[in-house]
Amino acid sequence: MSVTVQDLTRALEAWAPLPFQESYDNAGLQCGDPQMLVKGVLIALDCTPAIIDEAVRRGCNMVVVHHPVIFQPLKRLTGSTEVERTIMRALRLDVAVYAAHTNLDNVRHGVSRKLGEKLGLQNLRVLDPKPGLLAKLITYVPAAHTDAVLQALYAAGAGQIGDYHDCSFRLDGTGTFTPGPGTNPYEGTVGKPQTAPEQRVEVLLPLHLQHKALGALRQAHPYEEVAYEVVKLENVHQDVGSGMVGELPEALSAKEFLRLLRERLHVPVVKHTEHHAVIRKVALCGGAGSFLTKKAVAAGADAYVTGDIKYHEFFAPEGKLMLCDVGHYESEQYTNELFRELLTEKFARTFAVLLAETPTNPVRYDF
């Protein structure tokens, strides 16, 4: 089976949809021909000229990373910065580069969940779910066709609430209409008022799937003119948002918890605030997560684990939890495993999926 760059990006974006990225972000295909056949994929947290060289050396013509190479707009490509040199080298050597960044941070199965699993947390859920990503789709269907229409909508991604699938509501009613000249009504006669037993059907719909769902609705519905409503909701999307929160299997002292962080994350040092109470509920966010400290406190967490905490931000918890900075790279290091798991599952035996050997963490620790 031949797989193009576009095929691979579609798989990645079904898993971590681009509409879930933050407004400042630039996830997606950074460079490369979407129609190029993929020979091998190299996975890394960051893309540098050295990563491009490693990809070529190991027979890969695509690099999948967490952090976008192009984060700020490029006005020229002269090789004066590492970003420019990386893109120029990728183009010269015909290597496609793809980044899944905050879109992967913001899905339930993403970066922070993987971090929580490495720490052994249970009952993981999104710490700060996002509002405004859902709609209610309402349509009116002849009762004999309701199940077929719903199956089409479910297949398009509608009707999911948390871990429950195929969720809908239906209500019996009566539809009225008069077919106009040139119409081909499913039932009734042109020019004559008609009543028909129908069911009002409602499903929850992620807004980024609206076009797909409406196409499925029109395809499955027997009427040539389909009546429907799309109502945007302010409900939070419980599977999409920043950070995670969960519980340790058993409570630990602060000293025991810090040892757990060092051992599981392979970090030589953890910056943290003082904390004397036991730790059971833990919030976390891969990468730079100081913006979630208040959310962690509100969730009743005993500890909050993230990276890139500034000096004054350590005062924010006011002693209500232990704030732990394990480092940006260190909190995201297992993202590469997420990429490998997905691509291996989707494209097994099609091409090699390799983890980069070239170190990209710019931070060093001396003792």
Coordinates of C-alpha atoms in Angstrom, one line a residue:
M1 CA 0.0 0.0 0.0
S2 CA 1.3 3.4 -1.0
V3 CA 0.9 6.3 1.5
T4 CA 1.3 9.9 0.6
V5 CA 2.2 12.8 2.9
Q6 CA -1.5 13.9 2.6
D7 CA -2.7 10.4 3.7
L8 CA -0.5 10.6 6.8
T9 CA -1.5 14.1 7.7
R10 CA -5.2 13.2 7.4
A11 CA -4.6 10.4 9.9
L12 CA -2.8 12.8 12.3
E13 CA -5.5 15.4 12.0
A14 CA -8.3 12.9 12.6
W15 CA -6.5 12.0 15.8
A16 CA -5.5 15.6 16.8
P17 CA -7.8 18.0 14.7
L18 CA -6.2 21.2 13.7
P19 CA -9.2 23.3 14.8
F20 CA -8.3 22.3 18.4
Q21 CA -5.0 24.2 18.3
E22 CA -4.7 27.6 20.0
S23 CA -5.1 30.7 17.9
Y24 CA -1.4 31.6 18.2
D25 CA -0.2 28.2 17.0
N26 CA 0.9 26.9 13.6
A27 CA 0.4 23.2 13.7
G28 CA 0.1 21.2 10.4
L29 CA 2.3 20.5 7.4
Q30 CA 5.3 22.9 7.7
C31 CA 6.8 22.1 4.3
G32 CA 6.8 19.3 1.7
D33 CA 4.7 18.0 -1.2
P34 CA 1.4 16.5 0.0
Q35 CA 1.4 14.1 -2.9
M36 CA 4.9 12.7 -2.1
L37 CA 5.0 9.0 -1.2
V38 CA 6.2 8.4 2.3
K39 CA 9.2 6.1 2.5
G40 CA 9.8 6.4 6.3
V41 CA 8.9 8.7 9.2
L42 CA 11.3 10.1 11.8
I43 CA 9.7 11.3 15.1
A44 CA 11.2 14.0 17.3
L45 CA 10.0 16.7 19.7
D46 CA 11.7 19.5 17.7
C47 CA 13.0 19.8 14.2
T48 CA 16.5 21.1 13.5
P49 CA 18.9 20.7 10.6
A50 CA 20.5 17.8 12.5
I51 CA 17.1 16.1 12.6
I52 CA 16.6 16.5 8.9
D53 CA 20.1 15.0 8.3
E54 CA 19.2 12.0 10.6
A55 CA 16.0 11.5 8.7
V56 CA 17.8 11.2 5.4
R57 CA 20.6 9.1 6.8
R58 CA 18.0 6.6 8.2
G59 CA 15.9 6.5 5.0
C60 CA 13.0 8.7 6.1
N61 CA 11.6 11.4 3.9
M62 CA 9.1 12.8 6.5
V63 CA 9.6 14.2 10.0
V64 CA 6.8 14.4 12.5
V65 CA 7.4 16.7 15.5
H66 CA 5.5 18.3 18.3
H67 CA 6.8 21.8 18.1
P68 CA 6.2 23.7 14.8
V69 CA 9.4 24.8 13.0
I70 CA 7.6 27.8 11.5
F71 CA 6.0 29.5 14.5
Q72 CA 6.3 33.1 13.5
P73 CA 5.8 34.2 9.8
L74 CA 8.9 33.9 7.6
K75 CA 9.6 36.9 5.4
R76 CA 12.6 35.4 3.7
L77 CA 14.7 32.2 3.4
T78 CA 18.3 33.2 3.5
G79 CA 19.6 30.7 6.1
S80 CA 20.2 33.5 8.7
T81 CA 18.3 31.7 11.4
E82 CA 18.1 28.1 12.5
V83 CA 14.4 28.0 11.5
E84 CA 15.3 29.2 8.0
R85 CA 18.2 26.7 7.8
T86 CA 15.9 23.9 8.9
I87 CA 13.3 24.6 6.3
M88 CA 15.8 25.2 3.5
R89 CA 17.5 21.9 4.3
A90 CA 14.2 20.0 4.4
L91 CA 13.2 21.5 1.0
R92 CA 16.7 20.8 -0.5
L93 CA 16.6 17.2 0.7
D94 CA 12.9 16.6 -0.2
V95 CA 11.9 15.9 3.4
A96 CA 8.3 16.8 4.5
V97 CA 7.9 18.2 8.0
Y98 CA 4.7 18.0 10.0
A99 CA 3.9 19.4 13.5
A100 CA 1.1 18.5 15.9
H101 CA 1.4 21.0 18.7
T102 CA -1.4 22.5 20.9
N103 CA -4.0 20.5 18.9
L104 CA -2.3 17.4 20.4
D105 CA -2.0 19.2 23.8
N106 CA -5.8 19.8 23.8
V107 CA -7.1 16.3 23.1
R108 CA -7.9 13.9 25.9
H109 CA -5.5 11.3 24.6
G110 CA -2.7 13.8 24.1
V111 CA 0.5 15.0 25.7
S112 CA -0.7 15.6 29.2
R113 CA -2.5 12.2 29.4
K114 CA 0.7 10.4 28.3
L115 CA 2.5 12.3 31.1
G116 CA -0.1 11.3 33.6
E117 CA 0.1 7.6 32.5
K118 CA 3.9 7.7 33.0
L119 CA 3.3 8.9 36.6
G120 CA 0.8 6.1 37.2
L121 CA -2.3 8.4 37.6
Q122 CA -5.7 7.0 37.5
N123 CA -9.1 8.4 36.5
L124 CA -7.5 11.0 34.2
R125 CA -9.7 13.7 32.9
V126 CA -9.2 17.1 31.2
L127 CA -8.3 19.9 33.7
D128 CA -9.7 22.9 31.8
P129 CA -12.2 21.8 29.1
K130 CA -12.9 24.2 26.3
P131 CA -16.3 25.8 25.6
G132 CA -17.7 26.8 22.2
L133 CA -16.5 23.7 20.3
L134 CA -19.9 22.0 20.1
A135 CA -23.2 22.4 18.3
K136 CA -26.6 20.7 18.5
L137 CA -27.8 19.5 15.1
I138 CA -31.6 19.2 14.8
T139 CA -33.3 17.6 11.8
Y140 CA -36.7 16.2 10.9
V141 CA -37.0 12.7 9.4
P142 CA -39.8 10.3 8.3
A143 CA -39.8 7.7 11.1
A144 CA -39.0 4.8 8.8
H145 CA -35.7 6.6 7.9
T146 CA -34.6 7.8 11.3
D147 CA -32.2 5.0 12.1
A148 CA -30.5 5.2 8.7
V149 CA -30.1 9.0 9.1
L150 CA -28.7 8.6 12.6
Q151 CA -26.2 5.9 11.5
A152 CA -24.9 8.3 8.8
L153 CA -24.5 11.1 11.4
Y154 CA -22.8 8.8 13.8
A155 CA -20.3 7.7 11.1
A156 CA -19.6 11.4 10.4
G157 CA -18.6 12.0 14.1
A158 CA -21.9 13.2 15.6
G159 CA -23.6 11.8 18.7
Q160 CA -20.6 11.3 21.0
I161 CA -20.7 12.4 24.6
G162 CA -17.5 11.4 26.5
D163 CA -17.1 7.6 26.3
Y164 CA -20.7 7.2 25.1
H165 CA -21.3 6.8 21.3
D166 CA -24.4 6.9 19.2
C167 CA -26.2 9.4 21.5
S168 CA -29.3 11.1 20.2
F169 CA -32.8 12.3 21.1
R170 CA -36.0 11.8 19.0
L171 CA -39.5 13.2 19.4
D172 CA -42.6 12.3 17.3
G173 CA -44.4 15.1 15.5
T174 CA -46.1 16.2 12.3
G175 CA -44.4 18.0 9.4
T176 CA -46.3 20.2 7.0
F177 CA -45.2 21.3 3.5
T178 CA -46.5 22.1 0.0
P179 CA -44.3 20.9 -2.8
G180 CA -43.7 23.7 -5.4
P181 CA -43.4 23.6 -9.2
G182 CA -40.5 21.5 -10.4
T183 CA -40.1 19.6 -7.1
N184 CA -39.9 15.9 -6.8
P185 CA -41.4 15.2 -3.3
Y186 CA -40.6 12.0 -1.4
E187 CA -44.4 11.9 -0.7
G188 CA -47.3 14.1 -1.5
T189 CA -48.3 15.9 -4.7
V190 CA -47.0 19.1 -6.3
G191 CA -49.1 22.1 -5.4
K192 CA -51.1 20.4 -2.6
P193 CA -50.6 20.9 1.1
Q194 CA -49.2 17.8 2.8
T195 CA -48.8 16.6 6.4
A196 CA -46.5 13.7 7.3
P197 CA -45.5 12.0 10.5
E198 CA -41.9 12.8 11.3
Q199 CA -39.4 12.6 14.1
R200 CA -37.4 15.5 15.4
V201 CA -33.9 14.2 15.9
E202 CA -31.1 15.9 17.9
V203 CA -27.4 15.0 18.1
L204 CA -24.4 16.7 19.6
L205 CA -21.9 17.7 16.9
P206 CA -18.3 18.9 17.1
L207 CA -18.3 22.2 15.1
H208 CA -15.2 21.2 13.1
L209 CA -17.2 18.2 11.7
Q210 CA -20.2 20.3 10.7
H211 CA -19.6 20.2 7.0
K212 CA -19.0 16.5 7.0
A213 CA -22.1 15.8 9.1
L214 CA -24.4 17.9 7.0
G215 CA -23.1 16.1 3.9
A216 CA -23.9 12.8 5.5
L217 CA -27.3 14.1 6.5
R218 CA -28.2 15.2 3.0
Q219 CA -27.0 11.9 1.6
A220 CA -29.0 9.7 4.0
H221 CA -32.2 11.8 4.2
P222 CA -35.0 10.8 1.8
Y223 CA -36.2 14.4 1.3
E224 CA -34.8 16.5 -1.5
E225 CA -34.9 19.6 0.7
V226 CA -33.7 18.7 4.2
A227 CA -34.8 20.8 7.1
Y228 CA -32.2 21.2 9.8
E229 CA -30.8 23.6 12.4
V230 CA -27.3 23.9 13.8
V231 CA -27.2 25.6 17.2
K232 CA -23.8 26.6 18.6
L233 CA -23.5 25.6 22.2
E234 CA -21.4 27.1 25.0
N235 CA -21.1 23.7 26.7
V236 CA -17.6 22.7 27.4
H237 CA -16.2 19.9 25.3
Q238 CA -15.1 17.5 28.1
D239 CA -12.7 15.7 25.8
V240 CA -10.9 18.8 24.6
G241 CA -8.9 21.3 26.7
S242 CA -5.7 22.0 28.5
G243 CA -4.0 19.8 31.1
M244 CA -5.2 16.7 33.0
V245 CA -6.0 15.8 36.5
G246 CA -6.1 12.4 38.1
E247 CA -5.2 10.4 41.3
L248 CA -2.3 8.4 42.5
P249 CA -3.0 4.8 43.5
E250 CA -2.1 5.8 47.0
A251 CA -1.2 9.0 48.8
L252 CA 2.5 10.0 48.9
S253 CA 4.5 12.4 51.1
A254 CA 6.0 15.4 49.3
K255 CA 9.4 13.7 49.4
E256 CA 8.1 10.5 47.9
F257 CA 6.2 12.3 45.2
L258 CA 9.4 14.3 44.2
R259 CA 11.3 11.0 44.0
L260 CA 8.5 9.6 41.8
L261 CA 8.9 12.6 39.4
R262 CA 12.6 12.2 39.2
E263 CA 12.5 8.5 38.6
R264 CA 9.6 8.3 36.1
L265 CA 10.6 11.4 34.1
H266 CA 14.4 10.8 34.4
V267 CA 15.0 14.3 35.6
P268 CA 18.0 15.2 37.8
V269 CA 16.2 18.1 39.5
V270 CA 12.7 19.3 40.2
K271 CA 12.0 23.0 41.1
H272 CA 9.0 23.1 43.5
T273 CA 7.2 25.0 46.2
E274 CA 7.2 23.7 49.8
H275 CA 4.3 21.4 50.7
H276 CA 3.7 19.4 53.9
A277 CA 0.4 17.7 53.2
V278 CA 0.2 14.3 51.5
I279 CA -0.3 14.2 47.7
R280 CA -3.0 12.1 46.1
K281 CA -4.7 14.2 43.5
V282 CA -2.3 15.5 40.8
A283 CA -2.9 18.0 38.0
L284 CA -0.4 18.3 35.1
C285 CA 0.2 20.0 31.8
G286 CA 3.0 19.1 29.4
G287 CA 5.1 22.1 28.3
A288 CA 4.6 25.6 29.6
G289 CA 1.6 25.4 31.9
S290 CA 1.7 28.2 34.5
F291 CA -1.6 29.5 33.1
L292 CA -3.4 26.5 34.6
T293 CA -2.1 26.9 38.2
K294 CA -5.4 28.4 39.4
K295 CA -7.3 25.7 37.6
A296 CA -5.3 23.1 39.4
V297 CA -6.0 24.7 42.7
A298 CA -9.7 25.0 41.9
A299 CA -9.7 21.2 41.0
G300 CA -8.5 20.4 44.5
A301 CA -5.1 19.1 43.3
D302 CA -2.4 18.4 45.9
A303 CA 0.3 18.9 43.3
Y304 CA 0.6 20.5 39.9
V305 CA 3.3 19.3 37.5
T306 CA 4.4 21.3 34.4
G307 CA 7.3 23.2 33.0
D308 CA 8.6 26.8 32.4
I309 CA 7.5 28.2 35.7
K310 CA 8.8 31.8 36.3
Y311 CA 10.0 32.9 39.7
H312 CA 7.0 35.0 40.6
E313 CA 4.6 32.4 39.3
F314 CA 5.7 30.1 42.1
F315 CA 3.8 32.3 44.5
A316 CA 0.5 31.7 42.8
P317 CA -0.6 28.6 44.6
E318 CA -0.4 30.4 48.0
G319 CA 0.5 27.1 49.7
K320 CA -2.6 25.3 48.5
L321 CA -0.6 22.8 46.4
M322 CA 2.9 21.8 45.5
L323 CA 3.9 23.5 42.3
C324 CA 6.5 21.4 40.4
D325 CA 8.5 22.5 37.4
V326 CA 10.1 19.4 35.8
G327 CA 11.2 21.3 32.6
H328 CA 9.5 21.9 29.3
Y329 CA 11.3 19.2 27.3
E330 CA 11.0 16.7 30.2
S331 CA 7.3 17.1 30.6
E332 CA 6.8 16.5 26.8
Q333 CA 9.4 13.8 26.2
Y334 CA 6.9 11.0 25.9
T335 CA 5.0 12.8 23.1
N336 CA 7.2 10.8 20.6
E337 CA 5.6 7.6 21.9
L338 CA 2.2 9.0 21.1
F339 CA 3.2 9.6 17.5
R340 CA 4.8 6.2 17.2
E341 CA 1.8 4.4 18.6
L342 CA -0.6 6.1 16.2
L343 CA 1.5 5.8 13.0
T344 CA 2.5 2.2 13.8
E345 CA -1.1 1.2 14.3
K346 CA -2.3 3.1 11.1
F347 CA 0.5 2.2 8.7
A348 CA 2.1 -1.0 10.0
R349 CA 4.3 -2.7 7.4
T350 CA 3.9 0.2 5.1
F351 CA 7.0 2.2 6.1
A352 CA 9.4 2.5 9.0
V353 CA 8.4 4.7 12.0
L354 CA 11.6 5.6 13.9
L355 CA 12.3 7.7 17.0
A356 CA 15.0 10.3 16.5
E357 CA 18.4 9.6 18.2
T358 CA 19.6 13.2 17.8
P359 CA 19.1 15.1 21.1
T360 CA 17.1 18.3 20.7
N361 CA 16.8 19.5 24.3
P362 CA 18.9 22.7 24.5
V363 CA 18.9 22.7 28.3
R364 CA 21.8 21.1 30.2
Y365 CA 22.2 20.4 34.0
D366 CA 25.5 20.7 35.8
F367 CA 26.0 19.7 39.5

